[in-house]
Amino acid sequence: MPTSASDPDPAVDTRPADPAAGTRPADLAVVGAGPAGLAAAVTAAGLGLRVTLLDAAARPGGQFYRHPAPGLGAARPEALHHGWPAFAARETALRAHQTAGRITYLPGHHVWSVTGAAPHWTLHAVATPYDTTPADAGGADGTERPATVHARAVLLATGAYERQLPFPGWTLPGVVGAGGAQAMLKAGLVLPGRRVVVAGSGPLLLAVAGSLAAAGARVPAVVEAAAYTGYAGRLPALLRNPAKLAEGAQYGSALLRHHVRLLTRHAVTEAHGTDRVEAVTVTRLDRDWRPVPGTGRRIPCDALAVGHGLVPQLELATALGCATHHTADGTPALTLDDRQRTSVPGLWSAGETGGIGGAELALTEGELAAHAIARELLGPGTTATGSAPGARPAPAPAALVRRRARLRAFAGAMAAAHRPGTGWTGWLGDDTHVCRCEEVPAGRIREAVGELGARDARTVKLLTRAGMGWCQGRMCGPAVAALAGEDQAPDRRPLSCPVPLRHLAALPADDAAEAGTAPGAPHGSH
């Protein structure tokens, strides 16, 4: 683990700018400062656009380039990251564009609604104070405050969250998401336990296991539900991405070096313990992910890091009516054209929202989207807000277009290889909680489908309350959809995150109506 040192100066000025300062709208508002949003913002600013970058976190980088808390004094945070130089270069560019006034960076801002239409977009946000930002990131007393941003164009780079497939015992303390375990290590420099089983499906498992082992955890096994032979049919996509193959080889050698056993076509089908997980049962799966009777084995552990890939976070986009499609692993994603445009004019997207593909693809798509937006906003007879007329930006470099195609092909191969089989529900007992928030067991959902006639996840939700709790179905959505016999549908809701009622009440009447919060407007399950 990284050693400690005195608290470093923040690499980026996180003092919040006042989004209401001045009357001119931004040329471009970017939601999310992960790899895609950060790349889009600095590229667009470099092409002459005035950019406002909003992000819920206190520092840029998103979930992938997650920073240790400054109070921990990590001397080498880059040691826990892959591809850190790509992030560091863009973080430096962000600081330079801030100083020059080309980017207004708003950390600690949760965007809960986007309203309007091109070229008059309005973004509503809740500003939340963090320990790493001044108190006035929220209110003067450290409370939340509303914020509004106006822009001519919007780019959504909202990322993704983990897909969880429940199993008996998954609510025990010590059971965490695979990405959550990595976040604990990157942000808190702590381990979820001393003896950690890593399980689920997808390439993230190898990275998590390697990071945990390198930080001092004992990882007795990586339990992968899919078989890597699933990549065999996508050989051209693999050969076009030799760096990805080398990265996989590095993960494999790390497992060997730390004596971590890799079990493919296996799954954790039960976690055991009283006050905390003490062991897991690992069972062999058939080709459809059905547990094979008599193959279970028990592995002692004090933590389990489990996840079955990622799900794009689409609430802001679907609230605006953006078209979606299902990717090769069954998750919904935005339908985008070759310029990263959604089906809604004036609205772009980049990164995981268009399908899970990793940080390198997100960086590439962010740059491509910035070039497309700049060419549209700086087309013949137009200029950036407050700028003198100038030459129209050149098209995006052909190398970026080729890189996106190559990385998208690999992402498709990855999604197909790790798509959950339909038989995984066979490890769910009727008393296993599927919806943790509302404590809805699998048996009640099966009853809704088998006896009450539910044929989709929405009907199951209405009959059982599955998905109506704090997480709004982010944890249980894929499982409920699978039990209902359908692919997961994209979330559609008027508010993308919880918002204090006082902020809604303070909206002008026209804004409230557009945001779906006027009296009589549907509020969904919020």
JSON list of N, CA and C in Angstrom, two decimals, residues 28-63:
[
{"chain": "A", "resi": 28, "resn": "LEU", "atom": "N", "xyz": [-20.75, 24.59, -23.54]},
{"chain": "A", "resi": 28, "resn": "LEU", "atom": "CA", "xyz": [-20.93, 23.16, -23.28]},
{"chain": "A", "resi": 28, "resn": "LEU", "atom": "C", "xyz": [-20.95, 22.91, -21.79]},
{"chain": "A", "resi": 29, "resn": "ALA", "atom": "N", "xyz": [-21.94, 22.16, -21.34]},
{"chain": "A", "resi": 29, "resn": "ALA", "atom": "CA", "xyz": [-21.97, 21.66, -19.97]},
{"chain": "A", "resi": 29, "resn": "ALA", "atom": "C", "xyz": [-21.68, 20.16, -20.02]},
{"chain": "A", "resi": 30, "resn": "VAL", "atom": "N", "xyz": [-20.70, 19.73, -19.23]},
{"chain": "A", "resi": 30, "resn": "VAL", "atom": "CA", "xyz": [-20.32, 18.32, -19.16]},
{"chain": "A", "resi": 30, "resn": "VAL", "atom": "C", "xyz": [-20.70, 17.80, -17.79]},
{"chain": "A", "resi": 31, "resn": "VAL", "atom": "N", "xyz": [-21.46, 16.72, -17.75]},
{"chain": "A", "resi": 31, "resn": "VAL", "atom": "CA", "xyz": [-21.89, 16.11, -16.50]},
{"chain": "A", "resi": 31, "resn": "VAL", "atom": "C", "xyz": [-21.03, 14.87, -16.25]},
{"chain": "A", "resi": 32, "resn": "GLY", "atom": "N", "xyz": [-20.17, 14.95, -15.24]},
{"chain": "A", "resi": 32, "resn": "GLY", "atom": "CA", "xyz": [-19.29, 13.85, -14.91]},
{"chain": "A", "resi": 32, "resn": "GLY", "atom": "C", "xyz": [-17.85, 14.16, -15.24]},
{"chain": "A", "resi": 33, "resn": "ALA", "atom": "N", "xyz": [-16.95, 14.04, -14.26]},
{"chain": "A", "resi": 33, "resn": "ALA", "atom": "CA", "xyz": [-15.53, 14.34, -14.46]},
{"chain": "A", "resi": 33, "resn": "ALA", "atom": "C", "xyz": [-14.69, 13.08, -14.38]},
{"chain": "A", "resi": 34, "resn": "GLY", "atom": "N", "xyz": [-15.27, 11.94, -14.77]},
{"chain": "A", "resi": 34, "resn": "GLY", "atom": "CA", "xyz": [-14.48, 10.73, -14.92]},
{"chain": "A", "resi": 34, "resn": "GLY", "atom": "C", "xyz": [-13.66, 10.80, -16.20]},
{"chain": "A", "resi": 35, "resn": "PRO", "atom": "N", "xyz": [-13.10, 9.69, -16.67]},
{"chain": "A", "resi": 35, "resn": "PRO", "atom": "CA", "xyz": [-12.24, 9.74, -17.86]},
{"chain": "A", "resi": 35, "resn": "PRO", "atom": "C", "xyz": [-12.92, 10.38, -19.07]},
{"chain": "A", "resi": 36, "resn": "ALA", "atom": "N", "xyz": [-14.17, 10.02, -19.36]},
{"chain": "A", "resi": 36, "resn": "ALA", "atom": "CA", "xyz": [-14.84, 10.56, -20.54]},
{"chain": "A", "resi": 36, "resn": "ALA", "atom": "C", "xyz": [-15.14, 12.04, -20.39]},
{"chain": "A", "resi": 37, "resn": "GLY", "atom": "N", "xyz": [-15.73, 12.44, -19.26]},
{"chain": "A", "resi": 37, "resn": "GLY", "atom": "CA", "xyz": [-16.09, 13.83, -19.06]},
{"chain": "A", "resi": 37, "resn": "GLY", "atom": "C", "xyz": [-14.88, 14.75, -18.97]},
{"chain": "A", "resi": 38, "resn": "LEU", "atom": "N", "xyz": [-13.84, 14.29, -18.29]},
{"chain": "A", "resi": 38, "resn": "LEU", "atom": "CA", "xyz": [-12.64, 15.09, -18.15]},
{"chain": "A", "resi": 38, "resn": "LEU", "atom": "C", "xyz": [-11.97, 15.29, -19.50]},
{"chain": "A", "resi": 39, "resn": "ALA", "atom": "N", "xyz": [-11.87, 14.22, -20.30]},
{"chain": "A", "resi": 39, "resn": "ALA", "atom": "CA", "xyz": [-11.27, 14.33, -21.63]},
{"chain": "A", "resi": 39, "resn": "ALA", "atom": "C", "xyz": [-12.09, 15.25, -22.51]},
{"chain": "A", "resi": 40, "resn": "ALA", "atom": "N", "xyz": [-13.41, 15.15, -22.44]},
{"chain": "A", "resi": 40, "resn": "ALA", "atom": "CA", "xyz": [-14.27, 16.01, -23.25]},
{"chain": "A", "resi": 40, "resn": "ALA", "atom": "C", "xyz": [-14.11, 17.47, -22.87]},
{"chain": "A", "resi": 41, "resn": "ALA", "atom": "N", "xyz": [-14.08, 17.75, -21.57]},
{"chain": "A", "resi": 41, "resn": "ALA", "atom": "CA", "xyz": [-14.02, 19.13, -21.10]},
{"chain": "A", "resi": 41, "resn": "ALA", "atom": "C", "xyz": [-12.73, 19.81, -21.53]},
{"chain": "A", "resi": 42, "resn": "VAL", "atom": "N", "xyz": [-11.58, 19.15, -21.30]},
{"chain": "A", "resi": 42, "resn": "VAL", "atom": "CA", "xyz": [-10.31, 19.81, -21.62]},
{"chain": "A", "resi": 42, "resn": "VAL", "atom": "C", "xyz": [-10.10, 19.90, -23.12]},
{"chain": "A", "resi": 43, "resn": "THR", "atom": "N", "xyz": [-10.60, 18.90, -23.88]},
{"chain": "A", "resi": 43, "resn": "THR", "atom": "CA", "xyz": [-10.47, 18.97, -25.34]},
{"chain": "A", "resi": 43, "resn": "THR", "atom": "C", "xyz": [-11.34, 20.08, -25.90]},
{"chain": "A", "resi": 44, "resn": "ALA", "atom": "N", "xyz": [-12.58, 20.19, -25.42]},
{"chain": "A", "resi": 44, "resn": "ALA", "atom": "CA", "xyz": [-13.49, 21.23, -25.90]},
{"chain": "A", "resi": 44, "resn": "ALA", "atom": "C", "xyz": [-12.94, 22.62, -25.57]},
{"chain": "A", "resi": 45, "resn": "ALA", "atom": "N", "xyz": [-12.39, 22.78, -24.37]},
{"chain": "A", "resi": 45, "resn": "ALA", "atom": "CA", "xyz": [-11.81, 24.08, -23.99]},
{"chain": "A", "resi": 45, "resn": "ALA", "atom": "C", "xyz": [-10.63, 24.41, -24.89]},
{"chain": "A", "resi": 46, "resn": "GLY", "atom": "N", "xyz": [-9.83, 23.41, -25.21]},
{"chain": "A", "resi": 46, "resn": "GLY", "atom": "CA", "xyz": [-8.70, 23.64, -26.09]},
{"chain": "A", "resi": 46, "resn": "GLY", "atom": "C", "xyz": [-9.11, 24.01, -27.50]},
{"chain": "A", "resi": 47, "resn": "LEU", "atom": "N", "xyz": [-10.33, 23.63, -27.89]},
{"chain": "A", "resi": 47, "resn": "LEU", "atom": "CA", "xyz": [-10.84, 23.96, -29.23]},
{"chain": "A", "resi": 47, "resn": "LEU", "atom": "C", "xyz": [-11.58, 25.29, -29.25]},
{"chain": "A", "resi": 48, "resn": "GLY", "atom": "N", "xyz": [-11.66, 25.97, -28.10]},
{"chain": "A", "resi": 48, "resn": "GLY", "atom": "CA", "xyz": [-12.23, 27.30, -28.07]},
{"chain": "A", "resi": 48, "resn": "GLY", "atom": "C", "xyz": [-13.59, 27.44, -27.42]},
{"chain": "A", "resi": 49, "resn": "LEU", "atom": "N", "xyz": [-14.12, 26.38, -26.82]},
{"chain": "A", "resi": 49, "resn": "LEU", "atom": "CA", "xyz": [-15.44, 26.46, -26.19]},
{"chain": "A", "resi": 49, "resn": "LEU", "atom": "C", "xyz": [-15.31, 26.85, -24.72]},
{"chain": "A", "resi": 50, "resn": "ARG", "atom": "N", "xyz": [-16.32, 27.55, -24.22]},
{"chain": "A", "resi": 50, "resn": "ARG", "atom": "CA", "xyz": [-16.43, 27.82, -22.78]},
{"chain": "A", "resi": 50, "resn": "ARG", "atom": "C", "xyz": [-17.19, 26.65, -22.16]},
{"chain": "A", "resi": 51, "resn": "VAL", "atom": "N", "xyz": [-16.59, 26.00, -21.20]},
{"chain": "A", "resi": 51, "resn": "VAL", "atom": "CA", "xyz": [-17.10, 24.74, -20.67]},
{"chain": "A", "resi": 51, "resn": "VAL", "atom": "C", "xyz": [-17.40, 24.87, -19.19]},
{"chain": "A", "resi": 52, "resn": "THR", "atom": "N", "xyz": [-18.52, 24.29, -18.77]},
{"chain": "A", "resi": 52, "resn": "THR", "atom": "CA", "xyz": [-18.81, 24.09, -17.35]},
{"chain": "A", "resi": 52, "resn": "THR", "atom": "C", "xyz": [-18.80, 22.60, -17.09]},
{"chain": "A", "resi": 53, "resn": "LEU", "atom": "N", "xyz": [-17.96, 22.17, -16.17]},
{"chain": "A", "resi": 53, "resn": "LEU", "atom": "CA", "xyz": [-17.80, 20.75, -15.82]},
{"chain": "A", "resi": 53, "resn": "LEU", "atom": "C", "xyz": [-18.36, 20.52, -14.43]},
{"chain": "A", "resi": 54, "resn": "LEU", "atom": "N", "xyz": [-19.41, 19.71, -14.33]},
{"chain": "A", "resi": 54, "resn": "LEU", "atom": "CA", "xyz": [-20.05, 19.40, -13.06]},
{"chain": "A", "resi": 54, "resn": "LEU", "atom": "C", "xyz": [-19.77, 17.96, -12.69]},
{"chain": "A", "resi": 55, "resn": "ASP", "atom": "N", "xyz": [-19.48, 17.72, -11.41]},
{"chain": "A", "resi": 55, "resn": "ASP", "atom": "CA", "xyz": [-19.21, 16.36, -10.97]},
{"chain": "A", "resi": 55, "resn": "ASP", "atom": "C", "xyz": [-19.63, 16.19, -9.52]},
{"chain": "A", "resi": 56, "resn": "ALA", "atom": "N", "xyz": [-20.16, 15.03, -9.19]},
{"chain": "A", "resi": 56, "resn": "ALA", "atom": "CA", "xyz": [-20.63, 14.78, -7.83]},
{"chain": "A", "resi": 56, "resn": "ALA", "atom": "C", "xyz": [-19.49, 14.62, -6.84]},
{"chain": "A", "resi": 57, "resn": "ALA", "atom": "N", "xyz": [-18.31, 14.22, -7.32]},
{"chain": "A", "resi": 57, "resn": "ALA", "atom": "CA", "xyz": [-17.18, 13.97, -6.43]},
{"chain": "A", "resi": 57, "resn": "ALA", "atom": "C", "xyz": [-16.43, 15.26, -6.13]},
{"chain": "A", "resi": 58, "resn": "ALA", "atom": "N", "xyz": [-15.53, 15.18, -5.15]},
{"chain": "A", "resi": 58, "resn": "ALA", "atom": "CA", "xyz": [-14.74, 16.34, -4.76]},
{"chain": "A", "resi": 58, "resn": "ALA", "atom": "C", "xyz": [-13.52, 16.54, -5.64]},
{"chain": "A", "resi": 59, "resn": "ARG", "atom": "N", "xyz": [-13.08, 15.50, -6.33]},
{"chain": "A", "resi": 59, "resn": "ARG", "atom": "CA", "xyz": [-11.90, 15.58, -7.20]},
{"chain": "A", "resi": 59, "resn": "ARG", "atom": "C", "xyz": [-12.24, 14.93, -8.54]},
{"chain": "A", "resi": 60, "resn": "PRO", "atom": "N", "xyz": [-11.60, 15.34, -9.64]},
{"chain": "A", "resi": 60, "resn": "PRO", "atom": "CA", "xyz": [-11.86, 14.71, -10.92]},
{"chain": "A", "resi": 60, "resn": "PRO", "atom": "C", "xyz": [-11.27, 13.30, -10.97]},
{"chain": "A", "resi": 61, "resn": "GLY", "atom": "N", "xyz": [-11.73, 12.52, -11.94]},
{"chain": "A", "resi": 61, "resn": "GLY", "atom": "CA", "xyz": [-11.20, 11.17, -12.11]},
{"chain": "A", "resi": 61, "resn": "GLY", "atom": "C", "xyz": [-12.24, 10.09, -12.11]},
{"chain": "A", "resi": 62, "resn": "GLY", "atom": "N", "xyz": [-13.41, 10.36, -11.51]},
{"chain": "A", "resi": 62, "resn": "GLY", "atom": "CA", "xyz": [-14.47, 9.36, -11.49]},
{"chain": "A", "resi": 62, "resn": "GLY", "atom": "C", "xyz": [-14.14, 8.17, -10.62]},
{"chain": "A", "resi": 63, "resn": "GLN", "atom": "N", "xyz": [-14.83, 7.07, -10.88]},
{"chain": "A", "resi": 63, "resn": "GLN", "atom": "CA", "xyz": [-14.61, 5.84, -10.12]},
{"chain": "A", "resi": 63, "resn": "GLN", "atom": "C", "xyz": [-13.27, 5.20, -10.46]}
]
